[in-house]
Each structure stands twice: as C-alpha cells, then as structure tokens.
mmCIF file of C-alpha atoms in Angstrom:
data_model
loop_
_atom_site.group_PDB
_atom_site.id
_atom_site.type_symbol
_atom_site.label_atom_id
_atom_site.label_comp_id
_atom_site.label_asym_id
_atom_site.label_seq_id
_atom_site.Cartn_x
_atom_site.Cartn_y
_atom_site.Cartn_z
ATOM 1 C CA MET A 192 -117.508 -5.756 131.332
ATOM 2 C CA GLU A 193 -116.416 -8.709 129.217
ATOM 3 C CA LYS A 194 -118.971 -7.801 126.562
ATOM 4 C CA GLN A 195 -117.711 -4.233 126.574
ATOM 5 C CA LEU A 196 -114.199 -5.483 125.909
ATOM 6 C CA HIS A 197 -115.425 -7.291 122.841
ATOM 7 C CA LEU A 198 -117.167 -4.234 121.459
ATOM 8 C CA ASN A 199 -114.694 -2.060 119.618
ATOM 9 C CA LEU A 200 -114.732 1.420 121.134
ATOM 10 C CA LEU A 201 -112.275 2.848 118.629
ATOM 11 C CA SER A 202 -113.472 5.731 116.533
ATOM 12 C CA SER A 203 -114.856 5.098 113.063
ATOM 13 C CA ARG A 204 -112.469 4.655 110.191
ATOM 14 C CA PRO A 205 -111.056 7.800 108.542
ATOM 15 C CA ALA A 206 -113.409 9.622 106.298
ATOM 16 C CA LEU A 207 -113.486 8.436 102.675
ATOM 17 C CA PRO A 208 -112.295 10.830 99.953
ATOM 18 C CA GLY A 209 -114.599 13.687 99.512
ATOM 19 C CA GLY A 210 -115.871 13.516 103.055
ATOM 20 C CA LEU A 211 -118.048 10.425 102.400
ATOM 21 C CA GLN A 212 -118.517 8.246 105.449
ATOM 22 C CA SER A 213 -119.169 4.532 105.049
ATOM 23 C CA GLY A 214 -122.884 3.846 104.839
ATOM 24 C CA SER A 215 -123.856 7.499 104.552
ATOM 25 C CA LYS A 216 -126.282 8.859 102.043
ATOM 26 C CA MET A 217 -124.835 10.854 99.213
ATOM 27 C CA ARG A 218 -126.401 14.286 99.207
ATOM 28 C CA MET A 219 -125.527 16.685 96.480
ATOM 29 C CA GLY A 220 -126.272 20.361 96.186
ATOM 30 C CA PRO A 221 -129.123 21.658 94.011
ATOM 31 C CA GLY A 222 -128.584 20.899 90.321
ATOM 32 C CA ARG A 223 -125.552 18.705 90.912
ATOM 33 C CA LYS A 224 -125.317 15.164 89.666
ATOM 34 C CA ARG A 225 -124.724 12.107 91.752
ATOM 35 C CA ASP A 226 -121.323 10.503 91.532
ATOM 36 C CA PHE A 227 -121.498 7.021 90.017
ATOM 37 C CA SER A 228 -117.756 6.493 89.655
ATOM 38 C CA PRO A 229 -116.411 3.209 91.071
ATOM 39 C CA LEU A 230 -114.774 3.059 94.523
ATOM 40 C CA PRO A 231 -111.729 0.824 95.248
ATOM 41 C CA TRP A 232 -112.029 -2.301 97.433
ATOM 42 C CA SER A 233 -109.074 -1.033 99.512
ATOM 43 C CA GLN A 234 -111.223 1.623 101.222
ATOM 44 C CA TYR A 235 -113.190 -1.180 102.926
ATOM 45 C CA PHE A 236 -110.922 -4.209 103.157
ATOM 46 C CA GLU A 237 -107.293 -4.474 104.236
ATOM 47 C CA THR A 238 -106.204 -7.298 101.952
ATOM 48 C CA MET A 239 -107.236 -9.075 98.746
ATOM 49 C CA GLU A 240 -105.761 -12.388 97.595
ATOM 50 C CA ASP A 241 -106.396 -15.174 95.106
ATOM 51 C CA LEU A 242 -106.320 -18.333 97.191
ATOM 52 C CA GLU A 243 -105.457 -21.658 95.523
ATOM 53 C CA VAL A 244 -107.653 -24.509 96.763
ATOM 54 C CA GLU A 245 -107.169 -28.214 96.061
ATOM 55 C CA ASN A 246 -110.305 -29.811 94.603
ATOM 56 C CA ASP A 247 -109.979 -33.488 93.493
ATOM 57 C CA ASN A 248 -106.424 -32.969 92.201
ATOM 58 C CA ILE A 249 -107.507 -29.719 90.525
ATOM 59 C CA LYS A 250 -106.456 -26.288 91.733
ATOM 60 C CA ASP A 251 -109.242 -23.749 91.868
ATOM 61 C CA THR A 252 -108.600 -20.105 92.720
ATOM 62 C CA PHE A 253 -110.951 -18.157 95.026
ATOM 63 C CA ARG A 254 -110.868 -14.355 95.361
ATOM 64 C CA ILE A 255 -110.760 -13.437 99.064
ATOM 65 C CA TYR A 256 -111.143 -10.041 100.731
ATOM 66 C CA SER A 257 -110.333 -9.694 104.418
ATOM 67 C CA CYS A 258 -110.142 -7.203 107.261
ATOM 68 C CA GLY A 259 -109.100 -7.444 110.933
ATOM 69 C CA SER A 260 -106.639 -9.662 112.795
ATOM 70 C CA GLN A 261 -108.304 -10.490 116.125
ATOM 71 C CA GLY A 262 -111.521 -12.044 117.374
ATOM 72 C CA PRO A 263 -113.837 -14.540 115.701
ATOM 73 C CA VAL A 264 -113.970 -14.833 111.900
ATOM 74 C CA LEU A 265 -117.049 -13.520 110.131
ATOM 75 C CA LEU A 266 -117.247 -15.590 106.955
ATOM 76 C CA LEU A 267 -119.413 -13.708 104.457
ATOM 77 C CA LEU A 268 -121.240 -15.315 101.506
ATOM 78 C CA HIS A 269 -122.854 -13.068 98.889
ATOM 79 C CA GLY A 270 -126.068 -13.490 96.921
ATOM 80 C CA GLY A 271 -126.526 -14.833 93.401
ATOM 81 C CA GLY A 272 -124.929 -12.688 90.715
ATOM 82 C CA HIS A 273 -123.116 -10.529 93.276
ATOM 83 C CA SER A 274 -119.611 -10.859 94.701
ATOM 84 C CA ALA A 275 -117.663 -10.474 97.930
ATOM 85 C CA LEU A 276 -117.570 -6.720 97.272
ATOM 86 C CA SER A 277 -121.276 -6.631 98.122
ATOM 87 C CA TRP A 278 -120.078 -6.845 101.773
ATOM 88 C CA ALA A 279 -117.709 -3.874 101.500
ATOM 89 C CA VAL A 280 -119.880 -1.290 103.288
ATOM 90 C CA PHE A 281 -121.031 -3.884 105.813
ATOM 91 C CA THR A 282 -117.391 -4.788 106.580
ATOM 92 C CA SER A 283 -116.439 -1.204 107.248
ATOM 93 C CA ALA A 284 -119.422 -0.732 109.549
ATOM 94 C CA ILE A 285 -119.156 -3.971 111.514
ATOM 95 C CA CYS A 286 -115.403 -3.716 112.030
ATOM 96 C CA SER A 287 -115.926 -0.316 113.648
ATOM 97 C CA ARG A 288 -118.294 -1.906 116.168
ATOM 98 C CA VAL A 289 -116.900 -5.401 116.904
ATOM 99 C CA THR A 290 -113.416 -6.803 117.298
ATOM 100 C CA CYS A 291 -113.478 -9.444 114.600
ATOM 101 C CA ARG A 292 -111.874 -10.766 111.430
ATOM 102 C CA VAL A 293 -113.872 -10.496 108.217
ATOM 103 C CA VAL A 294 -113.355 -12.919 105.326
ATOM 104 C CA ALA A 295 -115.518 -12.398 102.218
ATOM 105 C CA LEU A 296 -115.113 -14.645 99.186
ATOM 106 C CA ASP A 297 -116.344 -14.755 95.635
ATOM 107 C CA LEU A 298 -118.325 -17.990 95.311
ATOM 108 C CA ARG A 299 -117.681 -20.198 92.297
ATOM 109 C CA GLY A 300 -118.933 -18.732 89.029
ATOM 110 C CA HIS A 301 -118.953 -15.268 90.569
ATOM 111 C CA GLY A 302 -116.630 -12.286 90.758
ATOM 112 C CA ASP A 303 -112.980 -13.061 90.156
ATOM 113 C CA THR A 304 -112.997 -16.639 91.407
ATOM 114 C CA LYS A 305 -111.687 -19.125 88.800
ATOM 115 C CA VAL A 306 -112.666 -22.794 89.003
ATOM 116 C CA LYS A 307 -112.454 -25.737 86.646
ATOM 117 C CA ASN A 308 -116.194 -26.174 86.430
ATOM 118 C CA SER A 309 -117.782 -22.777 86.980
ATOM 119 C CA GLU A 310 -121.213 -24.001 85.859
ATOM 120 C CA ASP A 311 -121.577 -26.413 88.781
ATOM 121 C CA LEU A 312 -123.429 -24.229 91.258
ATOM 122 C CA SER A 313 -125.086 -26.986 93.233
ATOM 123 C CA ALA A 314 -125.569 -26.367 96.927
ATOM 124 C CA GLU A 315 -123.435 -29.416 97.729
ATOM 125 C CA THR A 316 -120.495 -28.234 95.585
ATOM 126 C CA MET A 317 -120.554 -24.659 96.849
ATOM 127 C CA ALA A 318 -120.797 -25.816 100.456
ATOM 128 C CA LYS A 319 -117.724 -27.977 99.946
ATOM 129 C CA ASP A 320 -115.986 -24.982 98.388
ATOM 130 C CA VAL A 321 -116.529 -22.964 101.541
ATOM 131 C CA GLY A 322 -115.073 -25.712 103.681
ATOM 132 C CA ARG A 323 -112.022 -26.065 101.432
ATOM 133 C CA VAL A 324 -111.438 -22.296 101.465
ATOM 134 C CA VAL A 325 -111.447 -22.224 105.257
ATOM 135 C CA GLU A 326 -109.112 -25.193 105.356
ATOM 136 C CA ALA A 327 -106.757 -23.544 102.870
ATOM 137 C CA LEU A 328 -106.778 -20.356 104.943
ATOM 138 C CA TYR A 329 -106.347 -21.826 108.416
ATOM 139 C CA GLY A 330 -105.292 -25.470 108.119
ATOM 140 C CA GLU A 331 -106.615 -28.116 110.485
ATOM 141 C CA ASN A 332 -107.160 -25.721 113.397
ATOM 142 C CA PRO A 333 -109.340 -22.855 112.160
ATOM 143 C CA PRO A 334 -110.318 -20.060 114.542
ATOM 144 C CA PRO A 335 -113.964 -19.654 115.755
ATOM 145 C CA ILE A 336 -116.173 -18.797 112.760
ATOM 146 C CA LEU A 337 -119.551 -17.167 112.428
ATOM 147 C CA ILE A 338 -120.916 -17.661 108.900
ATOM 148 C CA ILE A 339 -123.208 -14.969 107.456
ATOM 149 C CA GLY A 340 -124.955 -15.335 104.096
ATOM 150 C CA HIS A 341 -127.281 -13.201 102.062
ATOM 151 C CA SER A 342 -129.971 -14.672 99.755
ATOM 152 C CA MET A 343 -128.289 -17.463 97.772
ATOM 153 C CA GLY A 344 -125.300 -17.071 100.048
ATOM 154 C CA GLY A 345 -127.599 -17.576 103.039
ATOM 155 C CA ALA A 346 -128.768 -20.882 101.584
ATOM 156 C CA ILE A 347 -125.189 -21.980 100.993
ATOM 157 C CA ALA A 348 -124.298 -20.952 104.560
ATOM 158 C CA VAL A 349 -127.053 -23.257 105.835
ATOM 159 C CA HIS A 350 -125.901 -26.143 103.631
ATOM 160 C CA THR A 351 -122.307 -25.589 104.734
ATOM 161 C CA SER A 352 -123.308 -25.584 108.402
ATOM 162 C CA ALA A 353 -125.601 -28.633 108.115
ATOM 163 C CA ALA A 354 -122.905 -30.645 106.353
ATOM 164 C CA ASN A 355 -120.414 -29.764 109.115
ATOM 165 C CA HIS A 356 -117.826 -28.418 106.716
ATOM 166 C CA LEU A 357 -116.742 -25.870 109.355
ATOM 167 C CA PRO A 358 -115.719 -27.751 112.530
ATOM 168 C CA SER A 359 -115.026 -24.499 114.421
ATOM 169 C CA LEU A 360 -118.429 -22.956 113.555
ATOM 170 C CA LEU A 361 -119.870 -20.783 116.349
ATOM 171 C CA GLY A 362 -122.932 -19.254 114.754
ATOM 172 C CA LEU A 363 -125.061 -18.990 111.584
ATOM 173 C CA CYS A 364 -126.749 -15.827 110.294
ATOM 174 C CA VAL A 365 -129.062 -15.915 107.262
ATOM 175 C CA ILE A 366 -130.217 -12.669 105.702
ATOM 176 C CA ASP A 367 -133.267 -12.193 103.462
ATOM 177 C CA VAL A 368 -133.970 -15.813 102.521
ATOM 178 C CA VAL A 369 -136.802 -18.065 103.711
ATOM 179 C CA GLU A 370 -137.651 -21.349 102.006
ATOM 180 C CA GLY A 371 -141.312 -20.668 101.215
ATOM 181 C CA THR A 372 -140.799 -17.151 99.879
ATOM 182 C CA ALA A 373 -137.719 -18.196 97.877
ATOM 183 C CA MET A 374 -139.502 -21.170 96.263
ATOM 184 C CA ASP A 375 -142.476 -18.963 95.305
ATOM 185 C CA ALA A 376 -140.170 -16.381 93.771
ATOM 186 C CA LEU A 377 -138.446 -18.887 91.477
ATOM 187 C CA ASN A 378 -141.446 -18.885 89.138
ATOM 188 C CA SER A 379 -140.884 -15.236 88.256
ATOM 189 C CA MET A 380 -137.097 -15.237 88.374
ATOM 190 C CA GLN A 381 -136.557 -15.771 84.669
ATOM 191 C CA ASN A 382 -138.853 -12.873 83.817
ATOM 192 C CA PHE A 383 -136.901 -10.654 86.169
ATOM 193 C CA LEU A 384 -133.583 -11.687 84.613
ATOM 194 C CA ARG A 385 -134.882 -11.075 81.103
ATOM 195 C CA SER A 386 -135.912 -7.568 82.166
ATOM 196 C CA ARG A 387 -132.338 -6.590 83.040
ATOM 197 C CA PRO A 388 -130.038 -4.870 80.532
ATOM 198 C CA ARG A 389 -127.621 -7.179 78.767
ATOM 199 C CA THR A 390 -124.907 -4.566 78.372
ATOM 200 C CA PHE A 391 -123.777 -1.172 79.712
ATOM 201 C CA LYS A 392 -121.644 1.344 77.904
ATOM 202 C CA SER A 393 -119.422 1.858 80.952
ATOM 203 C CA LEU A 394 -118.942 0.822 84.543
ATOM 204 C CA GLU A 395 -120.382 4.114 85.668
ATOM 205 C CA ASN A 396 -123.481 3.415 83.558
ATOM 206 C CA ALA A 397 -123.854 -0.012 85.235
ATOM 207 C CA ILE A 398 -123.577 1.599 88.655
ATOM 208 C CA GLU A 399 -126.164 4.197 87.765
ATOM 209 C CA TRP A 400 -128.568 1.562 86.441
ATOM 210 C CA SER A 401 -128.167 -0.597 89.585
ATOM 211 C CA VAL A 402 -129.171 2.362 91.774
ATOM 212 C CA LYS A 403 -132.022 3.752 89.668
ATOM 213 C CA SER A 404 -133.499 0.330 89.019
ATOM 214 C CA GLY A 405 -133.521 -0.403 92.761
ATOM 215 C CA GLN A 406 -131.234 -3.413 92.524
ATOM 216 C CA ILE A 407 -128.808 -1.648 94.897
ATOM 217 C CA ARG A 408 -130.300 1.319 96.727
ATOM 218 C CA ASN A 409 -127.165 2.308 98.587
ATOM 219 C CA VAL A 410 -125.128 4.390 96.121
ATOM 220 C CA GLU A 411 -121.891 3.820 98.000
ATOM 221 C CA SER A 412 -122.369 0.067 97.976
ATOM 222 C CA ALA A 413 -123.167 0.148 94.248
ATOM 223 C CA ARG A 414 -119.995 2.150 93.535
ATOM 224 C CA VAL A 415 -117.730 -0.427 95.219
ATOM 225 C CA SER A 416 -119.594 -3.624 94.350
ATOM 226 C CA MET A 417 -120.789 -3.401 90.722
ATOM 227 C CA VAL A 418 -117.249 -4.078 89.495
ATOM 228 C CA GLY A 419 -117.750 -7.557 90.913
ATOM 229 C CA GLN A 420 -121.003 -8.027 88.949
ATOM 230 C CA VAL A 421 -120.014 -6.842 85.482
ATOM 231 C CA LYS A 422 -117.026 -7.267 83.139
ATOM 232 C CA ARG A 423 -115.922 -6.006 79.749
ATOM 233 C CA CYS A 424 -117.699 -7.732 76.899
ATOM 234 C CA GLU A 425 -115.701 -10.491 75.214
ATOM 235 C CA GLU A 426 -117.970 -10.580 72.147
ATOM 236 C CA PRO A 427 -117.337 -8.237 69.216
ATOM 237 C CA LEU A 428 -119.513 -5.168 69.198
ATOM 238 C CA SER A 429 -121.167 -6.313 65.952
ATOM 239 C CA SER A 430 -122.313 -9.687 67.331
ATOM 240 C CA PRO A 431 -126.141 -10.229 67.332
ATOM 241 C CA GLY A 432 -126.495 -10.409 71.124
ATOM 242 C CA ILE A 433 -124.655 -7.131 71.699
ATOM 243 C CA SER A 434 -126.452 -5.319 68.863
ATOM 244 C CA LYS A 435 -129.860 -6.484 70.139
ATOM 245 C CA GLY A 436 -128.953 -5.272 73.590
ATOM 246 C CA ILE A 437 -128.169 -1.793 72.329
ATOM 247 C CA SER A 438 -131.249 -1.547 70.152
ATOM 248 C CA GLU A 439 -133.443 -2.453 73.115
ATOM 249 C CA GLY A 440 -132.149 0.558 74.994
ATOM 250 C CA ILE A 441 -129.787 -1.217 77.352
ATOM 251 C CA ILE A 442 -127.928 2.019 77.998
ATOM 252 C CA GLU A 443 -129.802 3.899 80.702
ATOM 253 C CA GLU A 444 -132.375 6.351 79.415
ATOM 254 C CA GLU A 445 -132.265 10.028 80.212
ATOM 255 C CA GLU A 446 -134.153 10.911 83.373
ATOM 256 C CA GLU A 447 -134.068 13.544 86.040
ATOM 257 C CA ASP A 448 -131.873 12.718 89.007
ATOM 258 C CA GLU A 449 -133.678 12.585 92.342
ATOM 259 C CA ASP A 450 -131.505 15.400 93.585
ATOM 260 C CA GLY A 451 -132.600 17.630 90.742
ATOM 261 C CA GLY A 452 -129.739 16.913 88.343
ATOM 262 C CA GLU A 453 -129.951 15.221 84.971
ATOM 263 C CA SER A 454 -128.696 11.688 84.351
ATOM 264 C CA ASN A 455 -125.225 11.358 82.898
ATOM 265 C CA TYR A 456 -126.420 8.781 80.355
ATOM 266 C CA LYS A 457 -128.902 9.120 77.544
ATOM 267 C CA LEU A 458 -130.626 6.433 75.493
ATOM 268 C CA LYS A 459 -128.411 5.307 72.634
ATOM 269 C CA LYS A 460 -129.852 3.466 69.649
ATOM 270 C CA GLU A 461 -128.278 0.929 67.315
ATOM 271 C CA GLY A 462 -126.177 2.643 64.728
ATOM 272 C CA ASP A 463 -125.376 5.618 66.934
ATOM 273 C CA GLN A 464 -121.823 6.658 66.173
ATOM 274 C CA GLU A 465 -121.102 7.210 69.864
ATOM 275 C CA ILE A 466 -121.981 3.597 70.670
ATOM 276 C CA LYS A 467 -119.594 2.216 68.075
ATOM 277 C CA ASN A 468 -116.609 3.624 69.924
ATOM 278 C CA VAL A 469 -117.293 2.361 73.432
ATOM 279 C CA SER A 470 -116.131 -0.772 75.208
ATOM 280 C CA LEU A 471 -119.298 -2.399 76.579
ATOM 281 C CA PHE A 472 -119.752 -4.158 79.901
ATOM 282 C CA THR A 473 -121.915 -7.225 80.559
ATOM 283 C CA TRP A 474 -122.798 -9.499 83.497
ATOM 284 C CA ARG A 475 -120.062 -11.744 84.849
ATOM 285 C CA ILE A 476 -122.464 -14.645 85.287
ATOM 286 C CA GLU A 477 -125.575 -15.640 83.299
ATOM 287 C CA LEU A 478 -127.918 -16.392 86.156
ATOM 288 C CA ALA A 479 -130.611 -17.709 83.838
ATOM 289 C CA LYS A 480 -128.371 -20.679 83.048
ATOM 290 C CA THR A 481 -128.190 -21.657 86.724
ATOM 291 C CA GLU A 482 -131.899 -22.396 86.984
ATOM 292 C CA ARG A 483 -131.426 -26.142 87.428
ATOM 293 C CA TYR A 484 -129.771 -25.450 90.794
ATOM 294 C CA TRP A 485 -132.298 -23.036 92.237
ATOM 295 C CA ASP A 486 -134.542 -25.724 93.716
ATOM 296 C CA GLY A 487 -131.601 -27.394 95.422
ATOM 297 C CA TRP A 488 -130.509 -24.152 97.052
ATOM 298 C CA PHE A 489 -133.831 -23.493 98.795
ATOM 299 C CA ARG A 490 -135.935 -26.682 99.111
ATOM 300 C CA GLY A 491 -135.813 -28.018 102.669
ATOM 301 C CA LEU A 492 -133.900 -24.947 103.815
ATOM 302 C CA SER A 493 -136.090 -24.289 106.869
ATOM 303 C CA SER A 494 -135.547 -27.744 108.388
ATOM 304 C CA LEU A 495 -131.862 -27.620 107.561
ATOM 305 C CA PHE A 496 -131.554 -24.206 109.248
ATOM 306 C CA LEU A 497 -133.258 -25.432 112.426
ATOM 307 C CA SER A 498 -131.117 -28.607 112.488
ATOM 308 C CA CYS A 499 -127.807 -26.710 112.641
ATOM 309 C CA PRO A 500 -126.548 -27.159 116.245
ATOM 310 C CA VAL A 501 -125.168 -23.640 116.616
ATOM 311 C CA PRO A 502 -126.631 -20.229 117.572
ATOM 312 C CA LYS A 503 -128.710 -19.036 114.630
ATOM 313 C CA LEU A 504 -130.069 -15.689 113.464
ATOM 314 C CA LEU A 505 -132.633 -15.183 110.672
ATOM 315 C CA LEU A 506 -132.728 -11.550 109.551
ATOM 316 C CA LEU A 507 -135.501 -10.405 107.213
ATOM 317 C CA ALA A 508 -135.337 -6.830 106.102
ATOM 318 C CA ALA A 509 -139.062 -6.622 105.268
ATOM 319 C CA LEU A 510 -140.210 -7.773 108.691
ATOM 320 C CA PRO A 511 -140.046 -5.879 112.004
ATOM 321 C CA CYS A 512 -138.019 -8.534 113.743
ATOM 322 C CA GLY A 513 -135.332 -11.148 113.342
ATOM 323 C CA TYR A 514 -135.413 -14.255 115.493
ATOM 324 C CA CYS A 515 -132.325 -15.869 116.948
ATOM 325 C CA VAL A 516 -132.420 -19.424 118.237
ATOM 326 C CA ILE A 517 -129.665 -20.622 120.587
ATOM 327 C CA PRO A 518 -129.578 -24.423 120.904
ATOM 328 C CA GLY A 519 -126.817 -26.544 122.422
ATOM 329 C CA PRO A 520 -125.739 -26.991 126.071
ATOM 330 C CA SER A 521 -128.337 -26.137 128.737
ATOM 331 C CA ARG A 522 -126.784 -22.782 129.497
ATOM 332 C CA LEU A 523 -127.147 -21.851 125.802
ATOM 333 C CA GLN A 524 -130.774 -22.919 125.398
ATOM 334 C CA ARG A 525 -132.331 -19.478 125.546
ATOM 335 C CA PRO A 526 -133.918 -17.729 122.620
ATOM 336 C CA LEU A 527 -132.892 -14.192 121.851
ATOM 337 C CA LEU A 528 -135.334 -11.825 120.212
ATOM 338 C CA PHE A 529 -133.876 -8.894 118.368
ATOM 339 C CA SER A 530 -136.000 -6.038 117.226
ATOM 340 C CA TRP A 531 -135.128 -4.432 113.892
ATOM 341 C CA SER A 532 -136.336 -1.302 112.213
ATOM 342 C CA ALA A 533 -138.759 -2.283 109.462
ATOM 343 C CA THR A 534 -137.548 0.662 107.406
ATOM 344 C CA SER A 535 -133.844 0.278 108.070
ATOM 345 C CA SER A 536 -133.263 -1.683 104.856
ATOM 346 C CA ARG A 537 -135.856 -0.014 102.705
ATOM 347 C CA ASN A 538 -133.696 3.026 102.209
ATOM 348 C CA GLY A 539 -131.065 0.841 100.560
ATOM 349 C CA LYS A 540 -128.765 0.031 103.421
ATOM 350 C CA MET A 541 -128.911 -1.503 106.854
ATOM 351 C CA GLY A 542 -129.306 1.303 109.327
ATOM 352 C CA SER A 543 -126.880 1.850 112.130
ATOM 353 C CA SER A 544 -129.304 0.257 114.591
ATOM 354 C CA VAL A 545 -129.175 -2.983 112.594
ATOM 355 C CA TYR A 546 -125.384 -2.921 112.589
ATOM 356 C CA PHE A 547 -125.438 -2.501 116.354
ATOM 357 C CA ARG A 548 -127.977 -5.320 116.763
ATOM 358 C CA LEU A 549 -125.957 -7.691 114.610
ATOM 359 C CA ALA A 550 -122.801 -6.671 116.448
ATOM 360 C CA ASP A 551 -124.574 -7.407 119.729
ATOM 361 C CA TRP A 552 -125.602 -10.851 118.447
ATOM 362 C CA ILE A 553 -122.010 -11.615 117.453
ATOM 363 C CA VAL A 554 -120.756 -10.621 120.892
ATOM 364 C CA SER A 555 -123.577 -12.570 122.588
ATOM 365 C CA VAL A 556 -122.740 -15.750 120.697
ATOM 366 C CA TRP A 557 -119.040 -15.313 121.484
ATOM 367 C CA ASP A 558 -119.669 -14.678 125.178
ATOM 368 C CA LEU A 559 -122.136 -17.609 125.531
ATOM 369 C CA THR A 560 -119.688 -19.919 123.831
ATOM 370 C CA GLN A 561 -116.960 -18.914 126.222
ATOM 371 C CA GLU A 562 -119.293 -19.574 129.153
ATOM 372 C CA ALA A 563 -119.963 -23.113 127.893
ATOM 373 C CA LEU A 564 -116.299 -24.023 127.666
#
C-alpha cells in the first residue's frame, strides 16, 4: 500500500500540440516529411532559472530546469556535449509515474551555464559544482536526493557521491557508462568528433542531422534538446573555419526520409548564394579540447561506484539487465535485479517498461530508506 501511494496514479500529462505524446514515435502519412522544428522546454519542465552559485568568491551561473514539488529530488546530470534538456522527455515520463521532484542542470561548459573557467571540466571541479548547486537550491538541509547521470554525467554522479558532496543522498543511478568500455572508447573519440559537422544552416537542420546520424534516435528528444547543444556562430561567415565546414558538406545532404518523404535540406557547396544569406549554428562546446579530462572522468570509476554507501543502479542499454546493489544497514543489504528490454533503447528512447522499472527502483530505495529510519 505504501509503495502504491508513492507511485503517481494520475493520468499522463496533456497531449502535446499536434497530438504528440511524450516519448511517442512520430509517424507521418505517406509522402509527408518529418517535423524537425524545435520544441520548447516548457512542455516538459515547469520552471527554468539561472542560479547564482558562490565559487571561491566568484559567482557562477548554472541553468536549472525543474518539475514537481513533492517527494525525493531526482538530480539529473547529462552527458558530454549535451545539456539538461536531454532529460526533457525522461522528465515528462518519470513524473507521470512517480511522485518526485526533478532538477536537471547544465554542467559547466555546457548549455546555458556561465562560469568563470568553463574550460576546467575536471571530475573534481564538476563534482564540487553539483554540491554547490544543491546547497544554493536548498541550503544546509536539502531534501532526500537520488542522483542520476548519463555517460559523462554518470561519471560525475559517481565522483559527486564518492566525495560526499550530497549529504542527503539516497541513491545513485549510472546510465550507459562502465569504466572499461569508456576507457577503450577514448582512443577513437577524436575521430568520432572530427566526423561531426562543424556547422548547420539552421536549428532544424541540426535536429535533422542528429536524428539521421543516429546521435539522437528519438525525434521528440532531438527537437527539444538540440537547442542546448548548438548555438549561433560567432565567427563571420567568411572565416576559414566556417568556409571549410560548408565546403565539406556540413549541411545535411539530400536523402529520402524513412517515412517516404524527401529531406528538407540539400547539400550546399561553398559559394552557393543561398548559404551566404543564412545564420549558421555550431556546437556550444568543443569536446575535442576537453580530452585532457577524459581519463580523470572514467579511470577508477568501477571501484568508486562500488564504494558509494548508498543504493546503486547501473543501467546499460545494450545489455539485457541492469544490476542494483543495496548496501548499508542490515535490512538494506539485499541486491535487486531488474530486467530490462535489450531493445528498449535501440529504437532511440527508453521504452515504457524501462521507465516503470526505474520508477520502481526509485520507490524501492525510498521505501527501504524509510524502513531503516
């Protein structure tokens, strides 16, 4: 009964404009083109604020998106190059299943967060940022917090937890990051980054590329989150970097849409009159320049994760299961095994079963914590 009270039995949020439900696939009629126009953050979060945080006598400003007013706080940390808006669809889905408060922030150097030294992306600095943000939000008596991080954000969540920057921490969830796999992938990361377009002729073009390249397979998520990944170019259109980007075919090439329609964007070459009149978009953060921090994010992550004295969940989309370890008082020392659909993330979004499983884990951690008090 107590668990049922924690689960939110309210109906799903109102349908989005055009009949689109959060997390749903976008199906168009024969011959029609997919919609790559951006979606506003306000369809997924209730509030957005720029929070001032004291950092060694310097005031940094962190962009915060939040939703909900009751229950434990789900503190969400995004992956490298992304922003808090990457959690928009997740927030809408999880808040319809669990009574909780969601707080998603743009980490330093990402999104709309402004800090004095945006190039310092060390695990230690970003973990301290998370602690300072929570202190600025809630003071000396923060509510119970479950921290959830994806990829780089998962690594920072582990470092934050291990350093005890969140005294009211109840649980730790890490999504799609394991030390061994992450360390192996670093060798090819620069090649991957060099393969990405440098510029896009519009925000819609950036959204389309993110979907068709497979970077974001959920169209709805791409439409709301890409604005947090790209910005208008500050360089003049005639600068060498921008010109080179256009000549290499940065603007998405013409191809047939998977629903039978034709792409909105055709390949533009340097000198094309149409290109000269557009305001280009580029990445908000140059991830290639953060390479010196990559090793520090992931090395030793496994032992750090296991050392955190809170309920833990490791969720890997490519594997058929996620494993949750519950250490602590004797009544909490029982492992929980959650089964996940191996295909639930391959179609570009976490399936509803995964949302329910994660919701169930959140409720389980909350209930077990209450039992131990």
